[in-house]
PDB file of C-alpha atoms in Angstrom:
ATOM      1  CA  MET A   1     -35.355 -41.667  52.574  1.00 61.00           C
ATOM      2  CA  ASN A   2     -38.357 -39.808  51.046  1.00 66.00           C
ATOM      3  CA  PHE A   3     -38.554 -36.589  49.089  1.00 77.00           C
ATOM      4  CA  ARG A   4     -40.564 -34.602  51.632  1.00 75.00           C
ATOM      5  CA  TYR A   5     -38.364 -31.502  51.899  1.00 74.00           C
ATOM      6  CA  GLU A   6     -40.336 -30.049  54.806  1.00 79.00           C
ATOM      7  CA  GLU A   7     -39.373 -32.938  57.040  1.00 84.00           C
ATOM      8  CA  TYR A   8     -35.609 -32.336  56.635  1.00 88.00           C
ATOM      9  CA  PRO A   9     -35.145 -28.643  55.746  1.00 89.00           C
ATOM     10  CA  PHE A  10     -31.614 -27.527  54.973  1.00 92.00           C
ATOM     11  CA  GLU A  11     -30.539 -24.170  56.364  1.00 92.00           C
ATOM     12  CA  LEU A  12     -27.495 -22.394  55.121  1.00 91.00           C
ATOM     13  CA  PHE A  13     -24.902 -21.998  57.863  1.00 94.00           C
ATOM     14  CA  SER A  14     -26.982 -23.943  60.343  1.00 96.00           C
ATOM     15  CA  VAL A  15     -25.299 -26.136  62.980  1.00 96.00           C
ATOM     16  CA  SER A  16     -25.369 -29.119  60.717  1.00 96.00           C
ATOM     17  CA  HIS A  17     -23.967 -27.169  57.782  1.00 97.00           C
ATOM     18  CA  VAL A  18     -21.162 -25.705  59.825  1.00 97.00           C
ATOM     19  CA  ALA A  19     -20.469 -29.171  61.227  1.00 97.00           C
ATOM     20  CA  ALA A  20     -20.138 -30.534  57.683  1.00 97.00           C
ATOM     21  CA  MET A  21     -17.767 -27.695  56.706  1.00 97.00           C
ATOM     22  CA  THR A  22     -15.695 -28.175  59.888  1.00 98.00           C
ATOM     23  CA  LEU A  23     -15.390 -31.920  59.283  1.00 97.00           C
ATOM     24  CA  SER A  24     -14.350 -31.337  55.680  1.00 97.00           C
ATOM     25  CA  LEU A  25     -11.657 -28.832  56.770  1.00 97.00           C
ATOM     26  CA  GLY A  26     -10.459 -31.325  59.399  1.00 97.00           C
ATOM     27  CA  CYS A  27     -10.130 -34.059  56.767  1.00 97.00           C
ATOM     28  CA  ILE A  28      -8.098 -31.690  54.589  1.00 97.00           C
ATOM     29  CA  PHE A  29      -5.715 -30.987  57.491  1.00 97.00           C
ATOM     30  CA  VAL A  30      -5.423 -34.723  58.296  1.00 97.00           C
ATOM     31  CA  LEU A  31      -4.521 -35.443  54.621  1.00 97.00           C
ATOM     32  CA  TYR A  32      -1.903 -32.759  54.748  1.00 96.00           C
ATOM     33  CA  GLY A  33      -0.444 -34.015  57.971  1.00 95.00           C
ATOM     34  CA  MET A  34      -0.176 -37.579  56.518  1.00 94.00           C
ATOM     35  CA  ARG A  35       1.695 -36.454  53.347  1.00 92.00           C
ATOM     36  CA  ASN A  36       5.213 -37.325  54.622  1.00 91.00           C
ATOM     37  CA  ARG A  37       4.271 -40.080  57.071  1.00 92.00           C
ATOM     38  CA  ILE A  38       2.279 -42.521  54.884  1.00 93.00           C
ATOM     39  CA  SER A  39       3.846 -45.546  53.263  1.00 93.00           C
ATOM     40  CA  GLU A  40       3.530 -46.548  49.622  1.00 93.00           C
ATOM     41  CA  ARG A  41       1.013 -49.181  50.594  1.00 95.00           C
ATOM     42  CA  GLY A  42      -0.923 -46.687  52.743  1.00 95.00           C
ATOM     43  CA  ARG A  43      -1.102 -44.216  49.783  1.00 95.00           C
ATOM     44  CA  ASN A  44      -2.463 -46.951  47.561  1.00 95.00           C
ATOM     45  CA  VAL A  45      -5.131 -47.859  50.170  1.00 97.00           C
ATOM     46  CA  LEU A  46      -6.053 -44.186  50.498  1.00 97.00           C
ATOM     47  CA  LYS A  47      -6.358 -43.809  46.715  1.00 97.00           C
ATOM     48  CA  TRP A  48      -8.754 -46.765  46.479  1.00 97.00           C
ATOM     49  CA  LEU A  49     -10.721 -45.448  49.460  1.00 97.00           C
ATOM     50  CA  LEU A  50     -11.186 -42.174  47.584  1.00 98.00           C
ATOM     51  CA  VAL A  51     -12.212 -43.981  44.404  1.00 98.00           C
ATOM     52  CA  MET A  52     -14.806 -45.945  46.415  1.00 97.00           C
ATOM     53  CA  MET A  53     -16.081 -42.783  48.094  1.00 97.00           C
ATOM     54  CA  LEU A  54     -16.552 -41.127  44.757  1.00 97.00           C
ATOM     55  CA  LEU A  55     -18.220 -44.030  42.973  1.00 97.00           C
ATOM     56  CA  SER A  56     -20.443 -45.086  45.938  1.00 97.00           C
ATOM     57  CA  SER A  57     -21.716 -41.605  46.531  1.00 96.00           C
ATOM     58  CA  GLU A  58     -22.651 -41.284  42.843  1.00 96.00           C
ATOM     59  CA  ALA A  59     -24.185 -44.739  42.691  1.00 96.00           C
ATOM     60  CA  LEU A  60     -26.242 -44.129  45.855  1.00 95.00           C
ATOM     61  CA  PHE A  61     -27.458 -40.827  44.489  1.00 95.00           C
ATOM     62  CA  HIS A  62     -28.947 -42.531  41.424  1.00 96.00           C
ATOM     63  CA  ILE A  63     -30.270 -45.542  43.414  1.00 95.00           C
ATOM     64  CA  TRP A  64     -32.139 -43.106  45.715  1.00 94.00           C
ATOM     65  CA  TYR A  65     -33.792 -41.338  42.775  1.00 94.00           C
ATOM     66  CA  LEU A  66     -34.715 -44.630  41.136  1.00 94.00           C
ATOM     67  CA  ILE A  67     -36.198 -46.127  44.314  1.00 92.00           C
ATOM     68  CA  ASN A  68     -38.331 -43.059  44.756  1.00 91.00           C
ATOM     69  CA  ASP A  69     -39.313 -43.220  41.030  1.00 92.00           C
ATOM     70  CA  VAL A  70     -38.230 -39.633  40.337  1.00 92.00           C
ATOM     71  CA  TRP A  71     -35.111 -40.178  38.209  1.00 95.00           C
ATOM     72  CA  ASP A  72     -35.155 -37.609  35.444  1.00 95.00           C
ATOM     73  CA  PRO A  73     -32.590 -36.985  32.674  1.00 96.00           C
ATOM     74  CA  ALA A  74     -33.064 -33.226  33.142  1.00 94.00           C
ATOM     75  CA  ILE A  75     -31.801 -33.579  36.715  1.00 93.00           C
ATOM     76  CA  ASN A  76     -29.725 -36.751  37.158  1.00 95.00           C
ATOM     77  CA  LEU A  77     -27.370 -36.921  34.211  1.00 96.00           C
ATOM     78  CA  PRO A  78     -23.750 -36.175  35.213  1.00 95.00           C
ATOM     79  CA  PHE A  79     -23.593 -32.666  33.686  1.00 96.00           C
ATOM     80  CA  GLN A  80     -23.406 -30.549  36.811  1.00 94.00           C
ATOM     81  CA  LEU A  81     -19.911 -29.234  37.415  1.00 93.00           C
ATOM     82  CA  CYS A  82     -19.404 -31.325  40.518  1.00 92.00           C
ATOM     83  CA  SER A  83     -20.770 -34.448  38.748  1.00 95.00           C
ATOM     84  CA  ILE A  84     -18.294 -33.907  35.965  1.00 96.00           C
ATOM     85  CA  SER A  85     -15.563 -33.342  38.630  1.00 96.00           C
ATOM     86  CA  LEU A  86     -16.477 -36.596  40.337  1.00 97.00           C
ATOM     87  CA  TYR A  87     -15.845 -38.636  37.157  1.00 97.00           C
ATOM     88  CA  LEU A  88     -12.762 -36.665  36.314  1.00 97.00           C
ATOM     89  CA  CYS A  89     -11.375 -37.331  39.836  1.00 97.00           C
ATOM     90  CA  THR A  90     -12.081 -41.010  39.513  1.00 97.00           C
ATOM     91  CA  PHE A  91     -10.378 -41.251  36.136  1.00 97.00           C
ATOM     92  CA  MET A  92      -7.451 -39.146  37.488  1.00 97.00           C
ATOM     93  CA  LEU A  93      -6.903 -41.409  40.452  1.00 97.00           C
ATOM     94  CA  LEU A  94      -7.164 -44.635  38.409  1.00 97.00           C
ATOM     95  CA  THR A  95      -4.770 -43.451  35.650  1.00 96.00           C
ATOM     96  CA  ASN A  96      -2.481 -41.165  37.593  1.00 96.00           C
ATOM     97  CA  SER A  97      -2.730 -38.857  34.511  1.00 95.00           C
ATOM     98  CA  TYR A  98      -1.051 -35.503  34.837  1.00 96.00           C
ATOM     99  CA  LYS A  99      -3.032 -34.059  31.923  1.00 94.00           C
ATOM    100  CA  ILE A 100      -6.281 -35.006  33.582  1.00 95.00           C
ATOM    101  CA  PHE A 101      -4.911 -33.636  36.888  1.00 97.00           C
ATOM    102  CA  GLU A 102      -4.199 -30.188  35.304  1.00 96.00           C
ATOM    103  CA  ILE A 103      -7.870 -29.768  34.383  1.00 96.00           C
ATOM    104  CA  THR A 104      -9.313 -31.639  37.304  1.00 96.00           C
ATOM    105  CA  PHE A 105      -7.610 -29.717  40.076  1.00 97.00           C
ATOM    106  CA  PHE A 106      -8.880 -26.354  39.022  1.00 97.00           C
ATOM    107  CA  VAL A 107     -12.343 -27.434  37.892  1.00 95.00           C
ATOM    108  CA  SER A 108     -12.990 -29.722  40.825  1.00 95.00           C
ATOM    109  CA  MET A 109     -11.516 -27.746  43.635  1.00 95.00           C
ATOM    110  CA  SER A 110     -13.349 -24.509  42.661  1.00 93.00           C
ATOM    111  CA  GLY A 111     -16.707 -26.196  42.167  1.00 92.00           C
ATOM    112  CA  ALA A 112     -16.599 -28.580  45.138  1.00 95.00           C
ATOM    113  CA  LEU A 113     -15.343 -26.017  47.608  1.00 93.00           C
ATOM    114  CA  ILE A 114     -18.019 -23.522  46.666  1.00 90.00           C
ATOM    115  CA  ALA A 115     -20.654 -26.300  46.868  1.00 92.00           C
ATOM    116  CA  ILE A 116     -19.568 -27.190  50.428  1.00 95.00           C
ATOM    117  CA  VAL A 117     -19.790 -23.605  51.547  1.00 93.00           C
ATOM    118  CA  THR A 118     -22.979 -22.698  49.620  1.00 89.00           C
ATOM    119  CA  PRO A 119     -24.699 -25.983  48.738  1.00 90.00           C
ATOM    120  CA  GLU A 120     -27.529 -26.389  46.262  1.00 86.00           C
ATOM    121  CA  LEU A 121     -29.152 -28.772  48.746  1.00 90.00           C
ATOM    122  CA  PHE A 122     -32.737 -29.121  49.799  1.00 88.00           C
ATOM    123  CA  PHE A 123     -32.391 -31.866  52.468  1.00 93.00           C
ATOM    124  CA  GLY A 124     -30.736 -31.259  55.804  1.00 93.00           C
ATOM    125  CA  PHE A 125     -29.396 -33.473  58.587  1.00 93.00           C
ATOM    126  CA  PRO A 126     -30.065 -36.379  59.125  1.00 92.00           C
ATOM    127  CA  HIS A 127     -31.488 -37.019  55.580  1.00 93.00           C
ATOM    128  CA  PHE A 128     -29.618 -39.335  53.244  1.00 93.00           C
ATOM    129  CA  ARG A 129     -28.951 -36.551  50.787  1.00 94.00           C
ATOM    130  CA  TYR A 130     -27.217 -34.446  53.467  1.00 96.00           C
ATOM    131  CA  PHE A 131     -24.618 -37.145  53.955  1.00 96.00           C
ATOM    132  CA  GLN A 132     -24.328 -38.124  50.279  1.00 96.00           C
ATOM    133  CA  PHE A 133     -23.927 -34.474  49.189  1.00 96.00           C
ATOM    134  CA  PHE A 134     -21.058 -33.653  51.564  1.00 97.00           C
ATOM    135  CA  LEU A 135     -19.338 -37.083  51.143  1.00 96.00           C
ATOM    136  CA  ALA A 136     -19.248 -36.702  47.362  1.00 97.00           C
ATOM    137  CA  HIS A 137     -17.918 -33.082  47.449  1.00 97.00           C
ATOM    138  CA  LEU A 138     -15.390 -33.838  50.215  1.00 97.00           C
ATOM    139  CA  ALA A 139     -14.164 -36.861  48.206  1.00 97.00           C
ATOM    140  CA  ILE A 140     -13.641 -34.503  45.156  1.00 98.00           C
ATOM    141  CA  VAL A 141     -11.572 -32.054  47.180  1.00 97.00           C
ATOM    142  CA  LEU A 142      -9.476 -34.748  48.887  1.00 98.00           C
ATOM    143  CA  SER A 143      -8.827 -36.498  45.575  1.00 98.00           C
ATOM    144  CA  SER A 144      -7.474 -33.321  44.045  1.00 97.00           C
ATOM    145  CA  LEU A 145      -5.246 -32.627  47.071  1.00 98.00           C
ATOM    146  CA  TYR A 146      -4.162 -36.269  47.139  1.00 98.00           C
ATOM    147  CA  MET A 147      -2.521 -35.870  43.813  1.00 98.00           C
ATOM    148  CA  VAL A 148      -0.552 -32.841  45.155  1.00 97.00           C
ATOM    149  CA  TRP A 149       0.424 -34.004  48.591  1.00 97.00           C
ATOM    150  CA  MET A 150       0.725 -37.788  48.031  1.00 96.00           C
ATOM    151  CA  GLU A 151       1.799 -38.054  44.343  1.00 95.00           C
ATOM    152  CA  GLY A 152       3.818 -34.828  44.166  1.00 95.00           C
ATOM    153  CA  PHE A 153       1.973 -33.365  41.225  1.00 97.00           C
ATOM    154  CA  THR A 154       2.353 -29.625  40.695  1.00 96.00           C
ATOM    155  CA  LEU A 155       0.921 -26.957  38.354  1.00 97.00           C
ATOM    156  CA  ARG A 156       2.171 -24.264  36.031  1.00 95.00           C
ATOM    157  CA  PHE A 157       0.444 -21.170  34.706  1.00 95.00           C
ATOM    158  CA  LYS A 158      -0.238 -22.985  31.432  1.00 96.00           C
ATOM    159  CA  SER A 159      -2.200 -25.559  33.438  1.00 97.00           C
ATOM    160  CA  LEU A 160      -4.525 -22.768  34.562  1.00 97.00           C
ATOM    161  CA  LEU A 161      -5.095 -21.779  30.920  1.00 96.00           C
ATOM    162  CA  ARG A 162      -5.761 -25.336  29.883  1.00 97.00           C
ATOM    163  CA  ALA A 163      -8.251 -25.859  32.685  1.00 97.00           C
ATOM    164  CA  PHE A 164     -10.056 -22.603  31.844  1.00 97.00           C
ATOM    165  CA  GLY A 165     -10.280 -23.597  28.170  1.00 97.00           C
ATOM    166  CA  ALA A 166     -11.534 -27.055  29.165  1.00 97.00           C
ATOM    167  CA  LEU A 167     -14.153 -25.497  31.413  1.00 96.00           C
ATOM    168  CA  ASN A 168     -15.512 -23.418  28.606  1.00 96.00           C
ATOM    169  CA  VAL A 169     -15.670 -26.458  26.297  1.00 97.00           C
ATOM    170  CA  MET A 170     -17.623 -28.272  29.007  1.00 97.00           C
ATOM    171  CA  ALA A 171     -19.959 -25.261  29.342  1.00 96.00           C
ATOM    172  CA  VAL A 172     -20.740 -25.272  25.587  1.00 96.00           C
ATOM    173  CA  ILE A 173     -21.514 -29.008  25.640  1.00 97.00           C
ATOM    174  CA  VAL A 174     -23.592 -28.697  28.759  1.00 97.00           C
ATOM    175  CA  TYR A 175     -25.494 -25.715  27.329  1.00 96.00           C
ATOM    176  CA  MET A 176     -26.542 -27.792  24.318  1.00 97.00           C
ATOM    177  CA  VAL A 177     -27.663 -30.588  26.742  1.00 97.00           C
ATOM    178  CA  ASN A 178     -29.746 -28.009  28.616  1.00 97.00           C
ATOM    179  CA  GLU A 179     -31.384 -26.843  25.377  1.00 95.00           C
ATOM    180  CA  LEU A 180     -32.186 -30.418  24.469  1.00 96.00           C
ATOM    181  CA  LEU A 181     -33.576 -31.554  27.796  1.00 96.00           C
ATOM    182  CA  GLY A 182     -34.902 -28.344  29.271  1.00 94.00           C
ATOM    183  CA  ALA A 183     -32.370 -28.778  32.118  1.00 96.00           C
ATOM    184  CA  ASN A 184     -30.247 -26.364  34.099  1.00 94.00           C
ATOM    185  CA  TYR A 185     -26.905 -28.165  34.425  1.00 95.00           C
ATOM    186  CA  MET A 186     -24.083 -25.990  35.534  1.00 93.00           C
ATOM    187  CA  PHE A 187     -26.722 -23.285  36.202  1.00 91.00           C
ATOM    188  CA  LEU A 188     -26.450 -22.151  32.549  1.00 93.00           C
ATOM    189  CA  SER A 189     -30.240 -21.715  32.100  1.00 91.00           C
ATOM    190  CA  HIS A 190     -31.122 -19.968  35.334  1.00 88.00           C
ATOM    191  CA  LYS A 191     -29.748 -19.314  38.848  1.00 84.00           C
ATOM    192  CA  PRO A 192     -29.920 -21.949  41.580  1.00 81.00           C
ATOM    193  CA  TYR A 193     -33.072 -21.948  43.698  1.00 74.00           C
ATOM    194  CA  ASN A 194     -31.022 -21.875  46.918  1.00 69.00           C
ATOM    195  CA  ALA A 195     -29.159 -18.781  47.999  1.00 68.00           C
ATOM    196  CA  SER A 196     -25.709 -18.751  46.330  1.00 72.00           C
ATOM    197  CA  PRO A 197     -22.890 -16.385  45.240  1.00 75.00           C
ATOM    198  CA  ILE A 198     -24.449 -16.313  41.780  1.00 81.00           C
ATOM    199  CA  ASP A 199     -27.210 -14.140  43.151  1.00 80.00           C
ATOM    200  CA  PHE A 200     -24.708 -11.278  43.244  1.00 82.00           C
ATOM    201  CA  LEU A 201     -23.576 -11.680  39.649  1.00 86.00           C
ATOM    202  CA  GLY A 202     -26.461 -10.029  37.807  1.00 86.00           C
ATOM    203  CA  PRO A 203     -29.486 -11.281  35.916  1.00 86.00           C
ATOM    204  CA  TYR A 204     -29.598 -14.006  33.264  1.00 86.00           C
ATOM    205  CA  PRO A 205     -27.708 -14.374  30.928  1.00 84.00           C
ATOM    206  CA  TRP A 206     -25.156 -11.760  32.150  1.00 88.00           C
ATOM    207  CA  TYR A 207     -24.312 -13.619  35.315  1.00 89.00           C
ATOM    208  CA  ILE A 208     -22.765 -16.328  33.018  1.00 91.00           C
ATOM    209  CA  LEU A 209     -20.145 -13.789  31.844  1.00 91.00           C
ATOM    210  CA  SER A 210     -19.584 -12.787  35.472  1.00 92.00           C
ATOM    211  CA  LEU A 211     -18.995 -16.428  36.299  1.00 91.00           C
ATOM    212  CA  GLU A 212     -16.200 -16.482  33.706  1.00 93.00           C
ATOM    213  CA  GLY A 213     -14.467 -13.769  35.646  1.00 93.00           C
ATOM    214  CA  VAL A 214     -15.079 -15.411  38.987  1.00 92.00           C
ATOM    215  CA  ALA A 215     -13.749 -18.739  37.608  1.00 94.00           C
ATOM    216  CA  LEU A 216     -10.513 -16.986  36.491  1.00 95.00           C
ATOM    217  CA  ILE A 217     -10.132 -15.357  39.895  1.00 95.00           C
ATOM    218  CA  ILE A 218     -10.664 -18.688  41.802  1.00 95.00           C
ATOM    219  CA  PHE A 219      -8.313 -20.496  39.426  1.00 97.00           C
ATOM    220  CA  GLY A 220      -5.758 -17.774  40.062  1.00 97.00           C
ATOM    221  CA  LEU A 221      -6.118 -18.228  43.829  1.00 97.00           C
ATOM    222  CA  LEU A 222      -5.776 -21.997  43.524  1.00 97.00           C
ATOM    223  CA  TYR A 223      -2.639 -21.518  41.360  1.00 97.00           C
ATOM    224  CA  PHE A 224      -1.012 -18.960  43.706  1.00 97.00           C
ATOM    225  CA  PRO A 225       0.483 -21.525  46.144  1.00 96.00           C
ATOM    226  CA  PHE A 226       2.021 -23.401  43.249  1.00 96.00           C
ATOM    227  CA  TYR A 227       3.491 -20.073  41.966  1.00 95.00           C
ATOM    228  CA  LEU A 228       5.072 -19.382  45.367  1.00 95.00           C
ATOM    229  CA  PHE A 229       6.397 -22.976  45.461  1.00 91.00           C
ATOM    230  CA  HIS A 230       8.083 -22.656  42.094  1.00 90.00           C
ATOM    231  CA  LYS A 231       9.507 -19.173  42.928  1.00 88.00           C
ATOM    232  CA  ARG A 232      11.026 -20.610  46.123  1.00 86.00           C
ATOM    233  CA  LYS A 233      12.501 -23.559  44.266  1.00 80.00           C
ATOM    234  CA  GLU A 234      14.041 -21.260  41.632  1.00 78.00           C
ATOM    235  CA  GLY A 235      15.469 -19.128  44.434  1.00 75.00           C
ATOM    236  CA  GLU A 236      17.037 -22.129  46.114  1.00 70.00           C
ATOM    237  CA  ALA A 237      18.481 -23.316  42.759  1.00 67.00           C
ATOM    238  CA  LYS A 238      20.339 -20.007  42.381  1.00 66.00           C
ATOM    239  CA  ILE A 239      22.014 -20.249  45.812  1.00 61.00           C
TER     240      ILE A 239
END
């Protein structure tokens, strides 16, 4: 597929965008419904399917840029939050590491869910990038939920704090990469060109501070179901 944006325009909340969001939500419900019905072998197959989805979507992304001779280190290095999440999810699935899961769940779920709802995407259906973008972000979400629903991993409040600390360490490293390459990874140099929630967070550089607060709120919302789960377990233990 070519790079002629005008031939495949992406429109926020268009039919194709809503379809992608609906399919993503459907996959989440299917994964949840399978949680107590799938065998050990089935879980293993699902894990490797997610790994293949993650790695193939990333590989195809780079191949597409290379074929069109537009690969650029200021654009294509894996320093966007969702690119970082993709590699974290892959490593998490392959190692079954709880420490990686603690960070990955918060960082990946927040970034990927927002990306699905308000994508930084310039190519609409049926362009290759439309399918690659939503496949990659859906795989990130499903990988995070897989660890909860299939592997039984859970989170504590200290997990939230570790993830928030790790996110800030990532941001510092990415900021230095941006300065070196003239890039805008993690949108730390300027706002995204497409409409996004960042538009409501003030001008540069103040929106970066606003993003810190938004990240904490989203992390808190992601943690809340685990908080309720632990409170219920503690209540049952007292009976």
